[in-house]
Amino acid sequence: QAPASLLRWFKMMSARPEVANVMSSLPEESKAKAAAPQSKAKEKKEESAGGKFVELPGAKMGEVVVRFPPEASGFLHVGHAKAALLNNYYKESFQGKLIMRFDDTNPAKEKEEYEEVILEDLKMLQVRYDYFSRTSDHFETILKYCDKLLKEGKAYVDDTDAETMKTERDAMTKSKNWNNSPQKNIAMWEEMKKGSEAGTKCAVRAKINMESPNG
């Protein structure tokens, strides 16, 4: 069942003379035809990546938690809406929880007015979240986990420039900083926390499998 707002829009557009004229002039073979029930069932079963509904193996009713974490640096686009609706679908299907979290880690770009508009858009999309937070609410926790991962050798601090970093990711090659000692990583991490000139050129990166196509 399509949302009421979408049905209203469709009826309004269908009633416009210019739309009706264009639609009537189209050849029959170019018009979309309703799929047979069995085709719809097959399509629903086979849908996978790319923002479509997929099965969640092992998911338990009442235990699924999803999140929608936009950055308040602009208005929502179609991709944002798709992500929000997808997460809301899983929340409702499994009677779970949806966390609405603004990723406010780039204050130079973010504005309060965008937050207000995004929340209004979610209401229009009938996306209902259960918890609201901002990434900045969890900075202390994030700092602690960075310390832990760096000391355990599961992450490293990288001062590679963005263009080189992208090239290395595309080539599935490790950064020059991959094998930094824990001591060097901690020293660079301290510069990041100070906000020094050297620190602002760094990023903490997890030691993931660089040969994975999902990297």
Backbone as JSON, one array per atom type, in Angstrom:
{
  "sequence": "QAPASLLRWFKMMSARPEVANVMSSLPEESKAKAAAPQSKAKEKKEESAGGKFVELPGAKMGEVVVRFPPEASGFLHVGHAKAALLNNYYKESFQGKLIMRFDDTNPAKEKEEYEEVILEDLKMLQVRYDYFSRTSDHFETILKYCDKLLKEGKAYVDDTDAETMKTERDAMTKSKNWNNSPQKNIAMWEEMKKGSEAGTKCAVRAKINMESPNG",
  "N": [[0.85, -1.18, 0.0], [0.73, 2.09, -1.02], [2.03, 5.17, 0.41], [-0.25, 7.66, 1.66], [0.33, 10.31, 0.94], [1.87, 9.99, -1.35], [0.04, 8.83, -3.11], [-1.77, 10.93, -3.35], [-0.19, 12.8, -4.67], [0.29, 11.43, -7.08], [-2.31, 11.27, -8.17], [-2.86, 13.97, -8.47], [-0.9, 14.77, -10.38], [-1.64, 13.1, -12.51], [-4.03, 14.21, -13.23], [-3.44, 16.56, -14.47], [-3.63, 18.44, -17.47], [-1.43, 18.65, -19.32], [0.18, 16.5, -18.61], [-1.54, 14.35, -19.04], [-1.85, 14.59, -21.81], [0.73, 14.01, -22.78], [1.04, 11.38, -21.85], [-0.99, 10.05, -23.23], [-0.02, 10.18, -25.79], [2.03, 8.41, -25.94], [3.46, 5.4, -27.24], [1.98, 2.11, -26.99], [3.77, 0.04, -26.33], [5.7, 1.28, -24.82], [4.64, 1.84, -22.42], [4.44, 1.15, -18.94], [3.64, -2.03, -17.66], [1.51, -3.78, -15.41], [2.93, -6.13, -13.2], [2.66, -9.71, -13.12], [1.19, -11.58, -10.39], [2.9, -13.75, -9.55], [5.31, -12.9, -10.57], [5.79, -10.62, -9.11], [6.13, -11.7, -6.59], [8.46, -13.18, -6.98], [10.25, -11.14, -7.62], [10.29, -9.69, -5.23], [11.49, -11.55, -3.57], [14.01, -11.8, -4.69], [15.23, -9.33, -4.55], [18.02, -7.43, -3.57], [20.97, -5.9, -2.84], [21.65, -2.27, -2.95], [19.84, -0.55, -1.69], [17.44, -1.92, -1.41], [14.84, -4.0, -0.02], [15.94, -6.65, 1.91], [16.49, -9.99, 3.14], [17.14, -10.56, 6.62], [19.28, -12.51, 7.92], [19.15, -14.41, 10.89], [18.05, -12.38, 12.37], [16.11, -11.27, 15.12], [12.81, -11.04, 16.35], [11.88, -8.01, 17.78], [14.46, -7.37, 18.55], [15.98, -6.05, 16.7], [17.95, -3.3, 15.81], [18.22, -0.28, 14.2], [19.69, 2.57, 12.44], [19.53, 6.04, 11.49], [21.7, 8.26, 10.29], [22.12, 11.24, 9.38], [24.08, 14.04, 8.13], [23.81, 17.33, 9.14], [24.2, 19.24, 6.99], [22.95, 20.06, 4.79], [19.99, 19.75, 2.7], [17.79, 16.87, 2.73], [18.29, 14.34, 0.25], [17.25, 12.13, -2.46], [18.62, 9.73, -1.98], [19.07, 9.86, 0.8], [16.4, 9.75, 1.7], [15.68, 7.21, 0.82], [17.35, 5.61, 2.4], [16.4, 6.23, 4.96], [13.72, 5.32, 4.82], [14.17, 2.62, 4.32], [15.45, 1.74, 6.68], [13.4, 2.29, 8.47], [11.51, 0.49, 7.61], [12.65, -2.02, 8.32], [12.71, -1.69, 11.06], [9.95, -1.59, 11.71], [9.1, -4.05, 10.66], [10.38, -5.92, 12.26], [9.63, -5.14, 14.72], [11.39, -3.46, 16.1], [13.9, -1.04, 17.03], [14.54, 2.35, 16.07], [17.16, 4.51, 15.66], [17.68, 7.91, 15.6], [20.22, 9.89, 14.6], [22.13, 12.73, 14.49], [24.97, 13.42, 12.62], [27.12, 15.31, 13.76], [29.84, 16.16, 13.32], [31.23, 17.95, 11.84], [31.34, 20.97, 12.21], [31.78, 23.23, 10.65], [30.24, 23.06, 8.4], [27.66, 22.43, 9.17], [24.27, 23.34, 10.03], [21.73, 24.63, 12.17], [19.22, 25.04, 11.08], [19.05, 23.18, 9.04], [18.85, 20.83, 10.47], [16.29, 21.1, 11.57], [14.68, 21.09, 9.26], [15.24, 18.56, 8.23], [14.18, 16.87, 10.2], [11.5, 17.55, 9.93], [11.06, 16.6, 7.36], [11.33, 13.85, 7.79], [9.03, 13.36, 9.26], [7.13, 13.82, 7.29], [7.71, 11.69, 5.62], [6.81, 9.72, 7.16], [8.49, 8.43, 8.91], [9.35, 7.14, 11.92], [11.24, 7.64, 14.7], [12.83, 6.09, 17.58], [14.77, 6.82, 19.39], [16.74, 9.74, 19.93], [19.74, 11.38, 19.11], [23.02, 12.96, 19.04], [26.15, 12.73, 17.36], [28.12, 14.07, 18.75], [27.31, 13.75, 21.35], [28.52, 11.51, 22.15], [31.25, 11.72, 22.19], [33.24, 11.3, 24.2], [33.11, 8.54, 24.59], [33.84, 7.68, 22.03], [36.48, 8.62, 21.91], [37.67, 7.02, 23.88], [37.43, 4.47, 22.75], [39.03, 4.78, 20.49], [41.55, 5.12, 21.68], [41.8, 2.56, 22.8], [41.72, 0.81, 20.53], [43.98, 1.67, 19.12], [46.07, 1.12, 20.92], [45.86, -1.63, 21.01], [46.66, -2.32, 18.52], [44.81, -2.51, 16.48], [44.02, -0.47, 14.96], [45.2, 2.47, 13.24], [46.99, 5.61, 12.93], [46.72, 7.87, 10.34], [48.34, 10.02, 8.12], [48.09, 10.42, 5.47], [47.34, 12.13, 2.45], [44.07, 13.03, 1.16], [43.59, 12.46, -1.59], [45.62, 10.62, -2.28], [44.97, 8.63, -0.47], [42.49, 7.75, -1.44], [43.32, 6.72, -3.91], [44.94, 4.6, -3.05], [43.03, 3.02, -1.75], [41.42, 2.29, -3.92], [43.25, 0.77, -5.3], [43.59, -1.21, -3.53], [45.68, -1.24, -1.65], [47.91, -1.0, 1.16], [48.36, 1.7, 3.49], [51.23, 3.84, 4.03], [51.42, 4.17, 6.7], [50.37, 1.96, 7.89], [51.81, 0.01, 9.33], [52.68, 1.36, 11.57], [54.18, 1.81, 14.78], [52.61, 1.13, 17.98], [53.34, 3.18, 19.73], [54.05, 5.32, 18.02], [51.6, 5.75, 16.78], [50.02, 6.55, 18.97], [51.3, 8.92, 19.64], [50.78, 10.49, 17.37], [48.03, 10.49, 17.54], [47.63, 11.97, 19.86], [48.36, 14.48, 18.9], [46.25, 14.88, 17.17], [44.12, 15.14, 18.98], [44.88, 17.47, 20.21], [44.49, 19.25, 18.22], [46.44, 20.29, 16.62], [48.5, 21.61, 13.9], [49.7, 19.48, 12.55], [48.15, 17.44, 13.54], [45.61, 17.92, 12.48], [45.81, 16.93, 9.96], [45.53, 14.29, 10.07], [43.95, 11.02, 10.38], [42.12, 8.52, 12.12], [42.26, 5.15, 11.37], [40.72, 2.01, 10.93], [42.16, -1.29, 10.98], [41.28, -2.85, 8.53], [40.45, -5.48, 6.15], [42.26, -4.9, 3.43], [42.12, -6.01, 0.96], [39.59, -6.71, 0.47], [36.66, -6.51, -1.53], [34.63, -5.08, -0.48], [35.69, -3.03, 0.9]],
  "CA": [[0.0, 0.0, 0.0], [1.54, 3.3, -1.12], [1.66, 6.21, 1.38], [-1.35, 8.53, 1.21], [0.89, 11.5, 0.31], [2.31, 9.61, -2.7], [-1.17, 8.65, -3.91], [-2.32, 12.27, -3.65], [0.68, 13.4, -5.69], [0.07, 10.74, -8.34], [-3.61, 11.68, -8.69], [-2.77, 15.37, -8.88], [-0.15, 14.83, -11.63], [-2.4, 12.43, -13.56], [-5.16, 15.06, -13.61], [-2.97, 17.74, -15.19], [-3.83, 18.25, -18.92], [-0.18, 18.43, -20.04], [0.63, 15.15, -18.32], [-2.45, 13.45, -19.73], [-1.55, 14.66, -23.25], [1.97, 13.28, -23.03], [0.8, 9.95, -21.61], [-1.84, 9.51, -24.31], [0.73, 10.15, -27.04], [3.06, 7.37, -25.87], [3.07, 4.1, -27.83], [1.6, 1.12, -25.97], [4.91, -0.78, -25.89], [6.55, 2.04, -23.91], [3.96, 2.02, -21.14], [4.7, 0.11, -17.96], [2.52, -2.94, -17.44], [1.51, -4.38, -14.08], [3.53, -7.46, -13.17], [1.82, -10.79, -12.63], [1.43, -11.85, -8.97], [4.06, -14.58, -9.33], [6.5, -12.11, -10.88], [6.0, -9.73, -7.97], [6.66, -12.5, -5.5], [9.85, -13.51, -7.31], [11.03, -9.9, -7.53], [10.45, -9.36, -3.82], [12.41, -12.5, -2.98], [15.34, -11.67, -5.24], [15.8, -8.01, -4.32], [19.15, -7.5, -2.63], [21.66, -4.66, -2.5], [21.22, -1.07, -3.63], [18.74, 0.13, -1.03], [16.21, -2.68, -1.5], [14.56, -4.81, 1.16], [16.55, -7.97, 1.86], [16.32, -10.78, 4.34], [18.15, -10.34, 7.66], [19.5, -13.81, 8.56], [19.43, -14.38, 12.31], [17.37, -11.28, 13.05], [15.09, -11.73, 16.05], [11.72, -10.11, 16.57], [12.05, -7.16, 18.95], [15.86, -7.12, 18.88], [16.66, -5.35, 15.6], [18.17, -1.86, 16.04], [18.76, 0.39, 13.02], [19.88, 3.99, 12.69], [19.59, 6.97, 10.36], [22.64, 9.27, 10.79], [22.48, 12.27, 8.4], [24.84, 15.23, 8.53], [22.95, 18.5, 8.94], [24.93, 20.21, 6.17], [22.14, 20.32, 3.6], [18.67, 19.13, 2.71], [17.77, 15.45, 2.35], [18.06, 14.02, -1.16], [16.57, 10.86, -2.65], [19.4, 8.69, -1.31], [18.76, 9.94, 2.23], [15.03, 9.28, 1.91], [15.68, 5.76, 0.64], [17.98, 5.01, 3.58], [15.5, 6.41, 6.1], [12.58, 4.43, 4.65], [14.65, 1.24, 4.44], [15.64, 1.46, 8.1], [12.09, 2.3, 9.12], [10.87, -0.77, 7.21], [13.17, -3.09, 9.16], [12.26, -1.44, 12.44], [8.55, -1.98, 11.84], [8.95, -5.47, 10.36], [10.89, -6.73, 13.37], [9.21, -4.51, 15.98], [12.64, -3.06, 16.73], [14.12, 0.36, 17.39], [15.22, 3.19, 15.1], [17.9, 5.61, 16.29], [17.92, 9.09, 14.77], [21.44, 10.5, 15.14], [22.78, 13.71, 13.63], [26.42, 13.31, 12.61], [27.54, 16.71, 13.88], [31.3, 16.18, 13.52], [31.82, 18.93, 10.94], [30.6, 22.2, 12.51], [31.96, 24.27, 9.64], [29.23, 22.9, 7.36], [26.33, 22.13, 9.71], [23.43, 24.45, 10.47], [20.56, 24.2, 12.93], [18.05, 25.07, 10.21], [19.0, 21.92, 8.31], [18.34, 19.82, 11.41], [14.84, 21.29, 11.68], [14.05, 20.67, 8.01], [15.39, 17.1, 8.12], [13.2, 16.26, 11.1], [10.19, 17.74, 9.32], [10.98, 15.68, 6.22], [11.1, 12.5, 8.31], [7.62, 13.28, 9.61], [6.39, 13.71, 6.04], [7.95, 10.34, 5.12], [6.23, 8.82, 8.16], [9.58, 7.7, 9.58], [9.24, 7.43, 13.36], [12.41, 7.12, 15.43], [12.6, 5.8, 18.99], [15.78, 7.54, 20.17], [17.38, 10.85, 19.22], [21.02, 11.79, 19.69], [24.01, 13.53, 18.14], [27.45, 12.08, 17.52], [28.87, 14.8, 19.78], [26.92, 13.25, 22.67], [29.29, 10.29, 22.44], [32.67, 11.98, 21.92], [34.1, 10.67, 25.2], [33.13, 7.11, 24.29], [34.62, 7.51, 20.8], [37.88, 8.82, 22.28], [38.13, 5.84, 24.63], [37.57, 3.35, 21.83], [40.21, 5.06, 19.66], [42.71, 4.78, 22.52], [41.84, 1.1, 22.95], [42.06, 0.19, 19.26], [45.36, 2.03, 18.78], [46.97, 0.39, 21.82], [45.78, -3.06, 20.68], [47.15, -2.52, 17.17], [43.69, -2.79, 15.58], [43.81, 0.76, 14.19], [46.42, 3.26, 13.09], [46.77, 7.01, 12.58], [47.22, 8.05, 8.97], [48.4, 11.42, 7.66], [48.06, 10.41, 4.01], [46.36, 13.08, 1.92], [42.81, 12.41, 0.73], [43.68, 11.94, -2.95], [46.44, 9.41, -2.23], [44.22, 7.63, 0.27], [41.5, 7.19, -2.36], [44.04, 5.91, -4.89], [45.36, 3.37, -2.38], [41.84, 2.2, -1.52], [41.03, 1.72, -5.21], [44.25, -0.24, -5.66], [43.6, -2.19, -2.43], [47.02, -1.28, -1.06], [47.98, -0.45, 2.51], [49.01, 3.0, 3.67], [52.58, 3.84, 4.59], [51.3, 4.2, 8.16], [49.72, 0.73, 8.35], [52.66, -0.7, 10.3], [53.17, 2.25, 12.64], [54.22, 1.21, 16.11], [51.59, 1.72, 18.86], [53.86, 4.42, 20.3], [53.92, 6.38, 17.02], [50.18, 6.02, 16.61], [49.54, 7.3, 20.13], [51.87, 10.27, 19.55], [50.01, 11.19, 16.33], [46.69, 10.61, 18.09], [47.66, 13.1, 20.79], [48.35, 15.69, 18.08], [44.88, 15.04, 16.69], [43.29, 15.63, 20.08], [45.28, 18.87, 20.48], [44.07, 20.09, 17.1], [47.62, 20.94, 16.07], [48.56, 21.61, 12.44], [49.98, 18.11, 12.12], [47.02, 16.6, 13.92], [44.46, 18.13, 11.6], [46.04, 16.22, 8.7], [45.48, 12.86, 10.38], [42.69, 10.32, 10.61], [42.27, 7.19, 12.7], [41.68, 4.16, 10.45], [40.72, 0.63, 11.41], [42.93, -2.2, 10.15], [40.36, -3.76, 7.85], [41.05, -6.25, 5.07], [42.39, -4.0, 2.3], [41.89, -6.76, -0.29], [38.17, -7.0, 0.36], [35.94, -5.62, -2.45], [33.7, -4.3, 0.31], [36.47, -2.05, 1.65]],
  "C": [[0.89, 1.25, 0.0], [1.1, 4.32, -0.08], [0.6, 7.14, 0.8], [-0.82, 9.75, 0.47], [1.34, 11.21, -1.12], [1.11, 9.43, -3.63], [-1.78, 9.98, -4.3], [-1.51, 12.93, -4.76], [0.42, 12.78, -7.05], [-1.25, 11.17, -8.98], [-3.57, 13.11, -9.21], [-2.05, 15.48, -10.23], [-0.92, 14.2, -12.78], [-3.53, 13.31, -14.08], [-4.72, 16.28, -14.42], [-3.06, 17.49, -16.7], [-2.52, 17.94, -19.66], [0.37, 17.02, -19.83], [-0.23, 14.13, -19.07], [-2.17, 13.42, -21.24], [-0.3, 13.86, -23.6], [1.76, 11.78, -22.89], [-0.01, 9.32, -22.73], [-1.08, 9.4, -25.63], [1.81, 9.07, -27.07], [2.57, 6.09, -26.52], [2.84, 3.08, -26.72], [2.81, 0.36, -25.43], [5.82, -0.05, -24.9], [5.93, 2.23, -22.54], [4.22, 0.84, -20.22], [3.45, -0.73, -17.75], [2.63, -3.56, -16.05], [2.06, -5.8, -14.14], [2.54, -8.48, -12.64], [2.15, -11.07, -11.18], [2.67, -12.69, -8.72], [5.36, -13.83, -9.61], [6.83, -11.18, -9.73], [6.62, -10.49, -6.81], [8.13, -12.82, -5.73], [10.74, -12.29, -7.15], [11.31, -9.55, -6.07], [11.48, -10.26, -3.16], [13.84, -12.25, -3.43], [15.98, -10.31, -5.02], [16.91, -8.11, -3.29], [19.73, -6.14, -2.38], [21.05, -3.46, -3.21], [20.02, -0.42, -3.02], [17.43, -0.6, -1.14], [16.05, -3.54, -0.24], [15.14, -6.21, 0.97], [16.28, -8.7, 3.17], [17.43, -10.44, 5.34], [18.35, -11.67, 8.4], [19.84, -13.66, 10.04], [18.75, -13.28, 13.08], [16.23, -11.81, 13.91], [14.05, -10.64, 16.29], [11.94, -9.34, 17.88], [13.48, -6.81, 19.3], [16.64, -6.38, 17.8], [16.74, -3.85, 15.9], [18.84, -1.28, 14.8], [18.93, 1.87, 13.32], [19.9, 4.77, 11.38], [20.45, 8.14, 10.82], [23.03, 10.35, 9.78], [23.35, 13.36, 9.0], [23.98, 16.44, 8.2], [23.69, 19.6, 8.18], [24.18, 20.53, 4.88], [20.8, 19.63, 3.73], [18.78, 17.65, 2.33], [17.58, 15.31, 0.85], [17.44, 12.63, -1.25], [17.29, 9.72, -1.94], [19.15, 8.67, 0.19], [17.38, 9.35, 2.51], [14.96, 7.77, 1.8], [16.26, 5.06, 1.87], [17.05, 5.09, 4.79], [14.32, 5.44, 6.02], [12.97, 2.97, 4.81], [14.82, 0.86, 5.91], [14.31, 1.41, 8.84], [11.32, 1.01, 8.81], [11.34, -1.91, 8.11], [12.74, -2.93, 10.61], [10.84, -1.94, 12.64], [8.35, -3.48, 11.61], [9.36, -6.35, 11.53], [10.53, -6.15, 14.74], [10.44, -4.09, 16.8], [12.7, -1.59, 17.08], [14.86, 1.08, 16.26], [15.86, 4.37, 15.84], [18.11, 6.72, 15.27], [19.12, 9.82, 15.36], [22.04, 11.47, 14.13], [24.3, 13.56, 13.76], [27.0, 14.72, 12.59], [29.04, 16.83, 14.15], [32.0, 17.18, 12.61], [31.1, 20.27, 11.09], [30.74, 23.3, 11.48], [30.87, 24.22, 8.58], [27.81, 22.8, 7.9], [25.59, 23.38, 10.19], [22.19, 23.9, 11.16], [19.31, 24.15, 12.05], [17.91, 23.78, 9.4], [18.47, 20.8, 9.21], [16.81, 19.89, 11.47], [14.12, 20.78, 10.43], [14.12, 19.15, 7.85], [14.36, 16.39, 8.99], [11.78, 16.4, 10.56], [9.99, 16.79, 8.14], [10.72, 14.25, 6.68], [9.64, 12.31, 8.71], [6.78, 13.08, 8.34], [6.52, 12.3, 5.45], [7.37, 9.27, 6.04], [7.28, 7.89, 8.76], [9.56, 8.11, 11.05], [10.41, 6.8, 14.1], [12.07, 6.96, 16.91], [13.57, 6.55, 19.9], [16.4, 8.63, 19.31], [18.69, 11.19, 19.91], [21.86, 12.47, 18.62], [25.33, 12.82, 18.38], [28.25, 12.75, 18.63], [28.49, 14.38, 21.19], [27.82, 12.11, 23.12], [30.79, 10.48, 22.22], [33.59, 11.27, 22.92], [34.21, 9.16, 24.96], [33.98, 6.82, 23.06], [36.11, 7.64, 21.08], [38.45, 7.59, 22.98], [38.34, 4.65, 23.71], [38.77, 3.55, 20.9], [41.48, 4.7, 20.43], [42.89, 3.26, 22.58], [42.3, 0.42, 21.66], [43.51, 0.46, 18.86], [46.36, 1.24, 19.64], [46.99, -1.1, 21.51], [46.26, -3.35, 19.27], [46.07, -2.84, 16.16], [43.33, -1.57, 14.73], [45.14, 1.49, 14.1], [46.05, 4.69, 12.72], [47.46, 7.28, 11.26], [47.2, 9.53, 8.59], [48.5, 11.5, 6.14], [47.01, 11.4, 3.51], [45.19, 12.34, 1.28], [42.91, 11.78, -0.66], [44.48, 10.64, -3.0], [45.69, 8.28, -1.53], [43.18, 6.96, -0.63], [42.16, 6.28, -3.39], [44.46, 4.58, -4.29], [44.18, 2.45, -2.11], [41.41, 1.52, -2.81], [41.97, 0.6, -5.63], [44.36, -1.34, -4.61], [44.99, -2.36, -1.82], [47.02, -0.58, 0.3], [48.71, 0.89, 2.53], [50.42, 2.82, 4.23], [52.56, 3.78, 6.1], [50.68, 2.93, 8.75], [50.5, 0.05, 9.48], [53.28, 0.22, 11.34], [53.22, 1.48, 13.96], [53.1, 1.83, 16.96], [52.04, 3.06, 19.44], [53.72, 5.58, 19.31], [52.46, 6.75, 16.81], [49.63, 6.88, 17.75], [50.04, 8.74, 20.07], [51.09, 11.1, 18.51], [48.58, 11.43, 16.8], [46.6, 11.77, 19.06], [47.66, 14.43, 20.04], [46.96, 15.95, 17.52], [44.0, 15.64, 17.78], [43.63, 17.08, 20.44], [44.75, 19.81, 19.39], [45.23, 20.85, 16.5], [47.6, 20.88, 14.55], [48.8, 20.21, 11.9], [48.79, 17.2, 12.4], [45.83, 16.73, 13.01], [44.62, 17.43, 10.25], [45.89, 14.71, 8.86], [44.05, 12.33, 10.51], [43.01, 8.97, 11.23], [41.55, 6.21, 11.78], [41.79, 2.75, 11.04], [41.53, -0.24, 10.45], [42.0, -3.27, 9.57], [41.12, -4.54, 6.77], [41.09, -5.39, 3.81], [42.14, -4.69, 0.97], [40.41, -7.1, -0.48], [37.5, -6.03, -0.62], [34.92, -4.75, -1.73], [34.4, -3.21, 1.11], [36.21, -0.66, 1.2]]
}
